[in-house]
mmCIF file of C-alpha atoms in Angstrom:
data_model
loop_
_atom_site.group_PDB
_atom_site.id
_atom_site.type_symbol
_atom_site.label_atom_id
_atom_site.label_comp_id
_atom_site.label_asym_id
_atom_site.label_seq_id
_atom_site.Cartn_x
_atom_site.Cartn_y
_atom_site.Cartn_z
ATOM 1 C CA MET A 14 -7.242 17.370 -46.110
ATOM 2 C CA ARG A 15 -8.087 14.316 -44.018
ATOM 3 C CA GLU A 16 -9.181 14.813 -40.429
ATOM 4 C CA ALA A 17 -6.764 13.465 -37.822
ATOM 5 C CA PRO A 18 -7.890 10.169 -36.251
ATOM 6 C CA PRO A 19 -9.099 10.266 -32.642
ATOM 7 C CA ALA A 20 -6.352 10.290 -30.055
ATOM 8 C CA ARG A 21 -5.835 7.361 -27.722
ATOM 9 C CA VAL A 22 -7.001 8.527 -24.286
ATOM 10 C CA VAL A 23 -6.082 7.162 -20.871
ATOM 11 C CA ALA A 24 -8.233 7.968 -17.831
ATOM 12 C CA LEU A 25 -6.848 8.990 -14.446
ATOM 13 C CA VAL A 26 -9.414 8.671 -11.655
ATOM 14 C CA MET A 27 -8.173 10.847 -8.794
ATOM 15 C CA ALA A 28 -8.973 9.210 -5.445
ATOM 16 C CA ALA A 29 -6.055 9.988 -3.125
ATOM 17 C CA GLY A 30 -7.672 12.776 -1.089
ATOM 18 C CA ARG A 31 -8.660 12.543 2.585
ATOM 19 C CA SER A 32 -12.284 13.720 2.081
ATOM 20 C CA ARG A 33 -12.546 15.230 5.563
ATOM 21 C CA ARG A 34 -15.868 16.946 4.776
ATOM 22 C CA PHE A 35 -17.516 13.548 4.516
ATOM 23 C CA GLY A 36 -16.877 12.774 8.177
ATOM 24 C CA ALA A 37 -15.231 9.717 9.726
ATOM 25 C CA THR A 38 -16.365 7.356 6.957
ATOM 26 C CA ASP A 39 -14.160 6.890 3.894
ATOM 27 C CA LYS A 40 -16.502 8.234 1.235
ATOM 28 C CA ARG A 41 -14.826 6.180 -1.461
ATOM 29 C CA ARG A 42 -16.500 3.148 0.133
ATOM 30 C CA ALA A 43 -19.909 4.824 0.535
ATOM 31 C CA GLY A 44 -22.687 2.756 -0.990
ATOM 32 C CA LEU A 45 -24.758 4.216 -3.806
ATOM 33 C CA ALA A 46 -28.420 3.437 -4.435
ATOM 34 C CA ASP A 47 -27.480 0.483 -6.656
ATOM 35 C CA GLY A 48 -25.249 -1.004 -3.950
ATOM 36 C CA ARG A 49 -21.927 -0.195 -5.595
ATOM 37 C CA PRO A 50 -19.248 1.789 -3.729
ATOM 38 C CA LEU A 51 -18.867 5.401 -4.865
ATOM 39 C CA LEU A 52 -15.314 5.107 -6.170
ATOM 40 C CA ALA A 53 -15.883 1.760 -7.872
ATOM 41 C CA SER A 54 -18.877 3.210 -9.707
ATOM 42 C CA ALA A 55 -16.868 6.174 -11.015
ATOM 43 C CA VAL A 56 -14.005 3.893 -12.055
ATOM 44 C CA GLU A 57 -16.313 1.512 -13.905
ATOM 45 C CA ARG A 58 -17.752 4.379 -15.915
ATOM 46 C CA ALA A 59 -14.313 5.758 -16.806
ATOM 47 C CA ALA A 60 -12.938 2.345 -17.742
ATOM 48 C CA GLY A 61 -15.860 1.767 -20.083
ATOM 49 C CA ALA A 62 -15.314 5.031 -21.938
ATOM 50 C CA PHE A 63 -11.563 5.341 -22.504
ATOM 51 C CA ASP A 64 -8.795 3.193 -23.956
ATOM 52 C CA ASP A 65 -7.192 2.597 -20.574
ATOM 53 C CA CYS A 66 -7.834 3.579 -16.954
ATOM 54 C CA TYR A 67 -5.698 4.080 -13.849
ATOM 55 C CA VAL A 68 -6.913 4.866 -10.334
ATOM 56 C CA VAL A 69 -4.767 7.184 -8.219
ATOM 57 C CA LEU A 70 -4.626 6.125 -4.559
ATOM 58 C CA ARG A 71 -2.568 6.886 -1.464
ATOM 59 C CA GLU A 72 0.365 4.627 -0.660
ATOM 60 C CA ASP A 73 -1.467 2.936 2.226
ATOM 61 C CA ASP A 74 -4.821 2.409 0.491
ATOM 62 C CA ASP A 75 -6.205 -1.113 0.112
ATOM 63 C CA PRO A 76 -7.961 -1.238 -3.282
ATOM 64 C CA GLU A 77 -9.951 -4.330 -2.339
ATOM 65 C CA ALA A 78 -11.353 -2.559 0.733
ATOM 66 C CA LEU A 79 -12.423 0.282 -1.566
ATOM 67 C CA GLY A 80 -14.441 -2.121 -3.701
ATOM 68 C CA LEU A 81 -12.083 -2.063 -6.682
ATOM 69 C CA SER A 82 -11.685 -5.175 -8.800
ATOM 70 C CA PRO A 83 -8.385 -7.089 -8.607
ATOM 71 C CA ASP A 84 -7.464 -6.127 -12.173
ATOM 72 C CA THR A 85 -7.772 -2.369 -11.543
ATOM 73 C CA ARG A 86 -4.638 -0.537 -12.606
ATOM 74 C CA LEU A 87 -3.255 1.628 -9.827
ATOM 75 C CA ILE A 88 -0.887 4.551 -9.441
ATOM 76 C CA ARG A 89 0.248 5.419 -5.918
ATOM 77 C CA ALA A 90 0.486 9.144 -5.184
ATOM 78 C CA VAL A 91 3.441 9.367 -2.810
ATOM 79 C CA HIS A 92 2.814 13.077 -2.170
ATOM 80 C CA ALA A 93 -0.961 12.823 -1.747
ATOM 81 C CA ASP A 94 -0.974 14.641 1.589
ATOM 82 C CA ARG A 95 0.399 17.767 -0.111
ATOM 83 C CA GLY A 96 -2.798 18.224 -2.127
ATOM 84 C CA LEU A 97 -4.509 17.423 -5.407
ATOM 85 C CA GLY A 98 -1.877 19.159 -7.521
ATOM 86 C CA SER A 99 0.875 17.015 -6.038
ATOM 87 C CA SER A 100 -1.206 13.852 -6.485
ATOM 88 C CA LEU A 101 -1.845 14.749 -10.114
ATOM 89 C CA ALA A 102 1.853 15.422 -10.650
ATOM 90 C CA ASP A 103 2.750 12.019 -9.191
ATOM 91 C CA ALA A 104 0.145 10.334 -11.378
ATOM 92 C CA VAL A 105 1.061 12.023 -14.660
ATOM 93 C CA GLY A 106 4.760 11.509 -13.978
ATOM 94 C CA ALA A 107 4.130 7.781 -13.589
ATOM 95 C CA LEU A 108 1.741 7.688 -16.529
ATOM 96 C CA ASP A 109 4.366 9.099 -18.870
ATOM 97 C CA ALA A 110 6.275 5.827 -18.572
ATOM 98 C CA LEU A 111 3.218 3.555 -18.381
ATOM 99 C CA SER A 112 1.140 4.734 -21.322
ATOM 100 C CA GLY A 113 1.615 5.715 -24.934
ATOM 101 C CA ALA A 114 -1.699 7.603 -24.993
ATOM 102 C CA GLU A 115 -1.949 10.980 -26.704
ATOM 103 C CA ALA A 116 -4.229 12.472 -24.020
ATOM 104 C CA VAL A 117 -5.251 11.968 -20.397
ATOM 105 C CA ALA A 118 -8.756 12.424 -18.996
ATOM 106 C CA VAL A 119 -8.580 13.611 -15.386
ATOM 107 C CA LEU A 120 -11.658 12.426 -13.496
ATOM 108 C CA LEU A 121 -12.595 12.741 -9.834
ATOM 109 C CA GLY A 122 -13.458 9.613 -7.901
ATOM 110 C CA ASP A 123 -16.501 11.203 -6.265
ATOM 111 C CA MET A 124 -18.305 12.050 -9.510
ATOM 112 C CA PRO A 125 -20.224 8.910 -10.556
ATOM 113 C CA ASP A 126 -22.949 10.620 -12.609
ATOM 114 C CA ILE A 127 -21.115 11.829 -15.722
ATOM 115 C CA ALA A 128 -22.957 10.382 -18.714
ATOM 116 C CA PRO A 129 -21.133 7.817 -20.874
ATOM 117 C CA ALA A 130 -22.102 9.891 -23.936
ATOM 118 C CA THR A 131 -20.245 12.874 -22.465
ATOM 119 C CA LEU A 132 -17.097 10.834 -21.935
ATOM 120 C CA ALA A 133 -17.369 9.428 -25.455
ATOM 121 C CA SER A 134 -17.720 12.915 -26.976
ATOM 122 C CA LEU A 135 -14.656 14.144 -25.120
ATOM 123 C CA GLY A 136 -12.654 11.101 -26.133
ATOM 124 C CA ARG A 137 -13.468 11.598 -29.816
ATOM 125 C CA ALA A 138 -12.395 15.244 -29.683
ATOM 126 C CA ALA A 139 -9.114 14.727 -27.799
ATOM 127 C CA ARG A 140 -5.840 15.599 -29.481
ATOM 128 C CA ARG A 141 -2.199 15.596 -28.415
ATOM 129 C CA ASP A 142 -1.924 19.391 -28.142
ATOM 130 C CA THR A 143 -5.341 20.474 -26.794
ATOM 131 C CA ILE A 144 -7.238 20.837 -23.520
ATOM 132 C CA LEU A 145 -10.906 19.824 -23.470
ATOM 133 C CA CYS A 146 -13.637 20.388 -20.917
ATOM 134 C CA PRO A 147 -17.386 19.754 -21.031
ATOM 135 C CA VAL A 148 -19.861 22.614 -20.561
ATOM 136 C CA HIS A 149 -23.479 22.359 -19.421
ATOM 137 C CA GLY A 150 -25.801 25.291 -18.813
ATOM 138 C CA GLY A 151 -22.979 27.710 -19.548
ATOM 139 C CA ARG A 152 -20.751 26.247 -16.803
ATOM 140 C CA PRO A 153 -17.633 24.144 -17.392
ATOM 141 C CA GLY A 154 -17.213 20.913 -15.488
ATOM 142 C CA HIS A 155 -15.397 17.583 -15.373
ATOM 143 C CA PRO A 156 -13.537 15.671 -16.632
ATOM 144 C CA VAL A 157 -10.801 17.760 -18.218
ATOM 145 C CA LEU A 158 -8.670 16.181 -20.950
ATOM 146 C CA PHE A 159 -5.058 17.225 -21.499
ATOM 147 C CA GLY A 160 -3.092 16.388 -24.621
ATOM 148 C CA ARG A 161 0.281 14.784 -24.052
ATOM 149 C CA ALA A 162 2.060 18.008 -24.999
ATOM 150 C CA LEU A 163 0.782 19.417 -21.677
ATOM 151 C CA TRP A 164 1.802 16.472 -19.495
ATOM 152 C CA PRO A 165 5.201 17.910 -18.436
ATOM 153 C CA GLU A 166 3.420 20.909 -16.934
ATOM 154 C CA LEU A 167 0.952 18.675 -15.101
ATOM 155 C CA ALA A 168 3.870 16.647 -13.741
ATOM 156 C CA ALA A 169 5.389 19.867 -12.353
ATOM 157 C CA LEU A 170 2.326 20.821 -10.272
ATOM 158 C CA ARG A 171 2.683 21.194 -6.513
ATOM 159 C CA GLY A 172 0.323 21.542 -3.565
ATOM 160 C CA ASP A 173 -3.449 21.791 -3.824
ATOM 161 C CA ARG A 174 -3.858 24.097 -6.818
ATOM 162 C CA GLY A 175 -4.804 21.422 -9.304
ATOM 163 C CA ALA A 176 -4.420 21.998 -13.037
ATOM 164 C CA ARG A 177 -6.145 25.384 -13.236
ATOM 165 C CA GLU A 178 -2.876 27.245 -13.782
ATOM 166 C CA VAL A 179 -2.009 24.990 -16.733
ATOM 167 C CA VAL A 180 -5.375 25.733 -18.320
ATOM 168 C CA HIS A 181 -4.903 29.469 -17.806
ATOM 169 C CA ARG A 182 -1.430 29.430 -19.368
ATOM 170 C CA HIS A 183 -2.760 27.649 -22.441
ATOM 171 C CA ALA A 184 -6.175 29.250 -22.856
ATOM 172 C CA SER A 185 -5.755 29.224 -26.642
ATOM 173 C CA ARG A 186 -5.619 25.411 -26.563
ATOM 174 C CA LEU A 187 -8.807 25.054 -24.510
ATOM 175 C CA HIS A 188 -11.830 23.698 -26.370
ATOM 176 C CA GLN A 189 -15.232 23.481 -24.712
ATOM 177 C CA ILE A 190 -17.558 20.606 -25.569
ATOM 178 C CA HIS A 191 -21.219 21.474 -24.939
ATOM 179 C CA VAL A 192 -23.202 18.592 -23.446
ATOM 180 C CA GLU A 193 -26.668 17.982 -22.026
ATOM 181 C CA ASP A 194 -25.291 16.476 -18.851
ATOM 182 C CA PRO A 195 -25.675 17.993 -15.353
ATOM 183 C CA GLY A 196 -23.508 15.148 -14.070
ATOM 184 C CA ILE A 197 -20.377 17.070 -15.087
ATOM 185 C CA HIS A 198 -21.035 19.395 -12.110
ATOM 186 C CA ARG A 199 -22.232 16.834 -9.587
ATOM 187 C CA ASP A 200 -19.936 15.445 -6.917
ATOM 188 C CA VAL A 201 -20.495 13.662 -3.629
ATOM 189 C CA ASP A 202 -18.555 15.795 -1.182
ATOM 190 C CA THR A 203 -20.596 15.362 2.009
ATOM 191 C CA LEU A 204 -23.068 12.923 3.542
ATOM 192 C CA ALA A 205 -25.796 15.427 2.661
ATOM 193 C CA ASP A 206 -24.768 15.237 -1.013
ATOM 194 C CA LEU A 207 -25.014 11.449 -0.884
ATOM 195 C CA ASP A 208 -28.414 11.491 0.817
ATOM 196 C CA SER A 209 -29.717 14.036 -1.710
ATOM 197 C CA ARG A 210 -28.485 11.940 -4.626
ATOM 198 C CA GLN A 211 -29.959 8.728 -3.263
ATOM 199 C CA GLY A 212 -33.310 10.361 -2.569
ATOM 200 C CA ALA A 213 -33.478 11.876 -6.041
ATOM 201 C CA ILE A 214 -32.693 8.543 -7.686
ATOM 202 C CA ARG A 215 -35.354 6.762 -5.663
ATOM 203 C CA ALA A 216 -37.792 9.467 -6.782
ATOM 204 C CA GLY A 217 -36.787 8.932 -10.406
ATOM 205 C CA GLY A 218 -34.752 12.128 -10.834
ATOM 206 C CA SER A 219 -31.156 13.272 -10.412
ATOM 207 C CA GLY A 220 -29.642 14.867 -7.344
ATOM 208 C CA PRO A 221 -28.277 18.398 -7.249
ATOM 209 C CA GLY A 222 -24.850 17.630 -5.833
ATOM 210 C CA GLY A 223 -21.907 20.030 -5.668
ATOM 211 C CA GLU A 224 -19.875 21.877 -8.243
ATOM 212 C CA ARG A 225 -16.138 22.311 -8.662
ATOM 213 C CA GLY A 226 -15.679 24.356 -11.800
ATOM 214 C CA VAL A 227 -13.407 24.021 -14.771
ATOM 215 C CA THR A 228 -10.361 22.062 -13.708
ATOM 216 C CA PRO A 229 -9.257 19.312 -11.342
#
């Protein structure tokens, strides 16, 4: 029996949150050690790994001010202020009409350190009816990939709960991909996270960053 070909995967980079823990500065514009803005760096990595890529922003966001290129594909989350779950629902609802992909990779715009090899491994393993997440050191991380069969449930999410409840309802469809990549746990949530990351890179290492667990 022939193995099914890899699914076509579209990336959603979630970047519609207010990021109040970062202070008065919009962290999406924060400069990394290489000079690129945080969000633009995460988007570039996602766009290089998957068949297509959309960035999820608030209705009033200016993508140019965030450092995004003019050809960046955008989805506006009209209910962004209700929380990540509502933003994800807006995005997946729009994506259903925009893309014929068999799976969506949900990435966070403040996680620029996920290795390209990790994203490639997840993309190769994606299927229409599965959920995938990477695991490093025994801990699951990001991004999480949802087959298209799960999209209606993502589009029904509300508030700030994210997709965890969808994963729990379909635990039998969850497949963990083991990777040697601490970047799947590392986000830039505060100024201290950014300073730690920059210092570690200048020293030739990798910063500790934060951790958010299994699902968006």
